[in-house]
Amino acid sequence: MKAVYTELHRSHDPQFFLVRGVIKRTTEQPERADRLLAGLKAGKHTVVEPTLFGQGPRARVHSAEYLRFMEEAWDAWVALGDSGAEMIANIHPVRYGATYPTHIVGRLGWHAADTAAPISKGTYAAACAATDVATTAAQLVMDGEDAVYALCRPPGHHAYADMSGGFCFFNNSAVAAAQLRLKHERVAILDVDVHHGNGTQGIFYERSDVLTVSIHADPVFFYPFVWGYAHERGAGPGLGANLNIPLPKGTGDDDYIKAIGEAEKTIRAFAPGALVVALGLDASEHDPLAGLAVTTAGFRRIGAAIARLGLPTVFVQEGGYLSDILGANLTAALGGFEEAR
């Protein structure tokens, strides 16, 4: 399996992370990519550079005003003259009868779901590069590859059409799905990150052409808390095209595989032409965010279960944070997929 990667992600090195009122160094660090690259090397995957696609793929899933904000944000922040090293919103208007602001501080709040996606000088370039990685992987699959892995950083599945959040700025999995839609009438997204893919759900919630399925730690106790419940099924034309499978804290391999089986039934019934896997590795028993308890062998079983769907597949890296076995979990997930094919 080919893997797509670029060093441009390193320009995004966030520092701020607010956890229960305590400021910590974020877990979304550049070192994540080094450990994932080691996992690719162990799996003997060929790593290729992304093609530069420009704004087009991002514009398919993100609003024009959000794209403009992301492009202009850092320069406008610096122009304030007394601003900090990272852009962190201090207002969250939630838009009740609100007017779109013109001041950069107001725009930052408008476009931020939380404080977990600080913007610095290199963030926009890194986020754009991540969408190129995802789009390239999708295009390779459209051109005939059976499956391709996209090492995207920063991740994307918490990003809405016009909001950042949860370490995410542009929704790489949604971008990959939109690219695949150029060829396929229907596309499915299976999100196996420990967190609900709320941004992805939001982008496609009223669409019938993209099925969104998310298996995640129950939002009763875990981020994002206000999205990801089983009764969220889509709306309008998209009613029934969204499936959430929340799991109890500490769920291990066997029960996770049962959830994959439930997802498989829905995906087969939808009959998509291609699949995007939002590959979070943070369901690991050793992940610092500690929501679920999947073992390395469990990730191999997850990869094998995905392979049995028999679909052209784009793996898009989402979460998975610093632990000694992060790379091994990636090797296992992709290896299980390849062995089952």
XYZ file of C-alpha atoms in Angstrom:
341
model
C 0.000 0.000 0.000
C 1.317 3.426 -0.933
C 1.414 6.193 1.666
C 1.280 9.945 1.005
C 3.260 12.311 3.246
C 4.877 15.741 3.300
C 7.260 17.388 5.752
C 5.213 20.600 5.460
C 3.178 19.509 8.498
C 6.090 20.557 10.738
C 5.221 24.247 10.357
C 2.280 23.606 12.705
C 3.635 23.056 16.219
C 0.860 24.036 18.664
C 1.635 24.621 22.328
C -1.642 25.543 24.023
C -4.077 22.903 25.288
C -6.644 23.644 27.988
C -7.599 20.554 30.024
C -10.030 21.007 32.922
C -8.779 24.529 33.505
C -5.092 23.549 33.280
C -2.913 24.750 30.375
C -0.730 21.949 29.038
C 1.353 21.222 25.960
C -0.962 19.817 23.326
C -0.813 16.121 22.499
C -1.036 16.966 18.764
C 2.720 17.377 18.214
C 4.954 17.003 15.127
C 6.552 13.952 16.742
C 3.323 12.072 16.026
C 4.260 12.003 12.351
C 7.751 10.661 13.104
C 6.274 7.726 14.981
C 3.733 7.093 12.237
C 6.500 7.195 9.628
C 8.352 4.569 11.635
C 5.203 2.454 11.461
C 5.099 2.857 7.688
C 8.748 1.860 7.417
C 8.129 -1.254 9.516
C 5.276 -2.158 7.173
C 7.486 -1.575 4.113
C 5.096 0.985 2.621
C 6.224 3.191 -0.250
C 5.970 6.858 0.740
C 5.183 9.421 -1.983
C 4.879 13.218 -2.005
C 1.458 14.809 -2.490
C 0.329 16.663 -5.585
C -0.540 20.333 -5.043
C -4.275 20.678 -5.764
C -4.819 24.243 -4.585
C -8.012 25.527 -2.983
C -10.476 23.513 -5.066
C -10.718 20.358 -2.901
C -11.040 22.444 0.276
C -13.741 24.611 -1.297
C -15.904 21.532 -1.905
C -16.426 21.077 1.828
C -15.548 24.408 3.510
C -17.295 27.780 3.250
C -15.728 30.653 1.334
C -15.645 32.906 4.402
C -13.918 30.220 6.482
C -11.284 29.626 3.801
C -10.678 33.365 3.596
C -10.404 33.591 7.395
C -7.846 30.790 7.563
C -5.762 32.400 4.827
C -5.814 35.880 6.394
C -5.923 35.025 10.096
C -2.259 35.089 11.093
C -1.380 38.337 9.325
C -4.466 40.039 10.797
C -3.559 38.752 14.265
C 0.011 40.037 14.046
C -1.261 43.418 12.814
C -3.032 43.911 16.157
C 0.384 44.690 17.604
C -0.136 43.236 21.080
C -1.119 39.659 20.203
C 0.285 36.387 21.486
C 2.259 33.627 19.794
C -0.897 31.616 19.059
C -4.431 32.575 18.093
C -6.843 31.288 20.743
C -10.453 32.435 20.779
C -11.768 34.257 23.835
C -15.354 34.425 22.531
C -17.629 31.708 21.178
C -20.791 33.415 19.959
C -22.720 30.222 19.024
C -24.472 32.437 16.510
C -27.869 33.074 18.097
C -29.165 35.890 15.898
C -25.552 36.964 15.437
C -23.820 39.099 12.814
C -20.636 37.891 11.159
C -17.838 40.012 12.683
C -15.155 41.934 10.814
C -12.577 42.196 13.627
C -10.054 39.344 13.686
C -10.794 38.530 17.355
C -14.490 38.220 16.527
C -13.826 36.160 13.412
C -11.566 33.833 15.389
C -14.348 33.169 17.878
C -16.932 32.726 15.127
C -14.833 30.075 13.403
C -13.656 28.152 16.508
C -15.718 25.445 18.207
C -13.293 25.298 21.153
C -9.809 26.371 22.307
C -8.061 23.184 21.162
C -7.039 24.371 17.690
C -4.612 27.281 18.214
C -3.400 28.968 15.040
C 0.221 30.017 14.628
C 2.321 31.347 11.760
C 2.657 27.985 9.991
C -0.761 26.509 10.681
C -2.447 27.498 7.428
C 0.368 26.069 5.291
C 0.352 22.799 7.235
C -3.437 22.467 7.083
C -3.425 23.100 3.325
C -0.679 20.514 2.888
C -2.763 17.967 4.808
C -5.661 18.390 2.386
C -3.244 17.883 -0.516
C -2.105 14.643 1.123
C -5.707 13.446 1.488
C -6.677 14.505 -2.040
C -3.626 12.820 -3.530
C -4.455 9.568 -1.756
C -8.033 9.741 -3.040
C -6.873 10.476 -6.568
C -4.454 7.523 -6.509
C -7.350 5.255 -5.550
C -9.502 6.793 -8.277
C -6.671 6.064 -10.723
C -6.597 2.383 -9.835
C -4.814 1.788 -6.526
C -6.707 -0.627 -4.294
C -5.942 1.362 -1.126
C -3.749 4.315 -0.140
C -2.846 5.767 3.256
C -2.702 9.543 3.818
C -0.498 10.684 6.716
C -2.380 13.908 7.414
C -1.271 16.327 10.092
C -2.962 18.373 11.471
C -5.911 15.966 11.597
C -9.337 16.987 10.353
C -12.467 15.142 11.476
C -13.528 17.738 14.100
C -13.475 20.563 11.532
C -16.887 21.697 10.286
C -17.538 23.519 7.032
C -16.778 26.801 8.795
C -15.292 25.934 12.211
C -12.055 24.543 13.580
C -11.911 22.482 16.763
C -10.280 19.528 18.471
C -6.828 20.010 16.844
C -8.497 20.222 13.388
C -8.710 23.022 10.777
C -9.633 21.495 7.412
C -11.556 18.229 7.270
C -9.169 15.901 5.443
C -11.522 12.902 5.479
C -14.361 14.995 4.030
C -11.986 16.384 1.391
C -10.996 12.836 0.408
C -14.662 11.784 0.202
C -15.523 14.795 -1.954
C -12.665 13.905 -4.301
C -13.911 10.318 -4.575
C -17.393 11.645 -5.340
C -16.030 12.954 -8.644
C -15.958 9.307 -9.731
C -18.420 7.477 -7.461
C -22.140 8.137 -7.014
C -21.981 7.203 -3.326
C -19.066 7.234 -0.871
C -18.931 5.997 2.734
C -16.777 7.335 5.565
C -15.964 5.007 8.462
C -14.450 6.878 11.400
C -12.615 4.671 13.914
C -11.059 7.479 15.941
C -11.711 7.386 19.702
C -13.540 10.717 19.311
C -16.745 11.207 17.366
C -16.177 12.676 13.894
C -18.482 15.604 14.580
C -17.141 17.876 11.852
C -17.502 15.173 9.224
C -21.012 14.431 10.433
C -21.891 18.126 10.253
C -20.570 18.558 6.716
C -22.599 15.667 5.295
C -25.572 15.609 7.703
C -28.143 16.655 5.105
C -26.655 14.775 2.160
C -27.708 11.370 0.887
C -24.640 10.691 -1.269
C -22.090 10.329 1.559
C -22.692 7.899 4.413
C -20.956 8.855 7.659
C -20.342 6.164 10.279
C -18.463 6.863 13.511
C -17.390 4.358 16.190
C -16.179 6.240 19.238
C -16.083 6.636 22.997
C -19.515 7.641 24.288
C -19.848 11.467 24.348
C -21.610 11.140 27.702
C -18.080 11.085 29.164
C -15.770 12.035 26.280
C -15.053 14.834 23.790
C -16.911 16.297 21.905
C -19.660 15.795 24.560
C -22.488 17.440 22.559
C -22.328 15.410 19.332
C -21.975 11.723 18.602
C -25.112 10.201 20.106
C -26.869 7.225 18.552
C -30.058 9.139 17.778
C -28.215 11.498 15.383
C -29.201 9.937 12.055
C -28.959 12.792 9.544
C -31.588 15.286 8.392
C -33.551 16.127 5.258
C -32.220 14.166 2.284
C -29.502 12.791 4.586
C -31.865 11.184 7.089
C -30.551 7.672 7.677
C -27.153 8.407 6.126
C -25.450 8.964 9.489
C -24.707 6.230 12.019
C -23.083 6.779 15.403
C -21.928 3.837 17.517
C -20.887 5.158 20.941
C -18.929 2.726 23.122
C -18.484 2.501 26.907
C -15.244 3.707 28.466
C -12.512 1.079 28.248
C -14.083 -0.981 25.449
C -11.579 -3.579 24.218
C -10.951 -5.618 21.095
C -13.891 -8.033 20.981
C -16.619 -5.455 21.582
C -14.943 -3.048 19.169
C -14.989 -5.709 16.445
C -18.703 -6.242 17.136
C -19.211 -2.506 16.506
C -17.290 -2.819 13.232
C -19.719 -5.582 12.277
C -22.673 -3.280 12.931
C -21.036 -0.594 10.804
C -20.377 -3.120 8.041
C -24.083 -3.915 7.705
C -24.945 -0.248 7.220
C -22.109 0.336 4.757
C -23.056 -2.703 2.654
C -26.692 -1.589 2.556
C -25.596 1.864 1.351
C -23.589 0.227 -1.480
C -20.890 2.886 -1.882
C -18.376 2.877 -4.706
C -15.472 3.734 -2.397
C -14.618 4.053 1.292
C -12.760 6.627 3.374
C -11.451 5.358 6.709
C -10.845 8.151 9.233
C -8.034 6.226 10.907
C -7.721 7.385 14.465
C -5.299 5.243 16.445
C -6.257 6.878 19.733
C -8.626 4.042 20.635
C -5.431 2.327 21.781
C -5.110 0.985 25.325
C -1.904 3.025 25.605
C -3.090 6.322 24.120
C -2.666 9.246 26.546
C -6.315 10.285 26.066
C -7.434 6.920 27.520
C -10.976 6.496 26.197
C -10.985 2.935 24.837
C -8.632 -0.034 25.174
C -7.898 -1.546 21.751
C -4.667 -3.564 21.590
C -2.178 -3.676 18.723
C -3.623 -7.061 17.750
C -7.041 -5.412 17.843
C -5.968 -2.809 15.282
C -4.860 -5.658 13.008
C -8.344 -7.162 13.348
C -9.907 -3.755 12.592
C -7.823 -3.487 9.418
C -8.886 -6.986 8.359
C -12.559 -6.221 8.997
C -12.337 -3.085 6.837
C -10.671 -5.074 4.055
C -13.575 -7.498 3.931
C -15.817 -4.696 2.696
C -13.976 -5.084 -0.611
C -14.064 -1.372 -1.482
C -11.438 0.966 -2.948
C -10.194 2.529 0.287
C -8.501 5.737 1.384
C -7.073 5.690 4.898
C -6.857 9.232 6.296
C -4.872 9.674 9.497
C -6.836 11.330 12.284
C -5.913 10.976 15.977
C -3.387 8.792 17.699
C -1.060 10.487 20.140
C 2.342 9.943 21.674
C 2.837 6.421 22.987
C 5.553 3.845 22.467
C 3.312 1.722 20.247
C 1.731 4.384 18.018
C 3.815 3.288 15.037
C 3.193 -0.395 15.738
C -0.569 0.228 15.808
C -0.399 1.825 12.358
C 1.680 -1.078 11.045
C -0.901 -3.485 12.462
C -3.971 -1.690 11.065
C -2.591 -1.394 7.542
C -1.032 -4.861 7.713
C -4.305 -6.455 8.782
C -6.024 -4.773 5.838
C -3.402 -5.998 3.358
C -3.412 -9.557 4.689
C -7.202 -9.798 4.437
C -7.264 -8.461 0.883
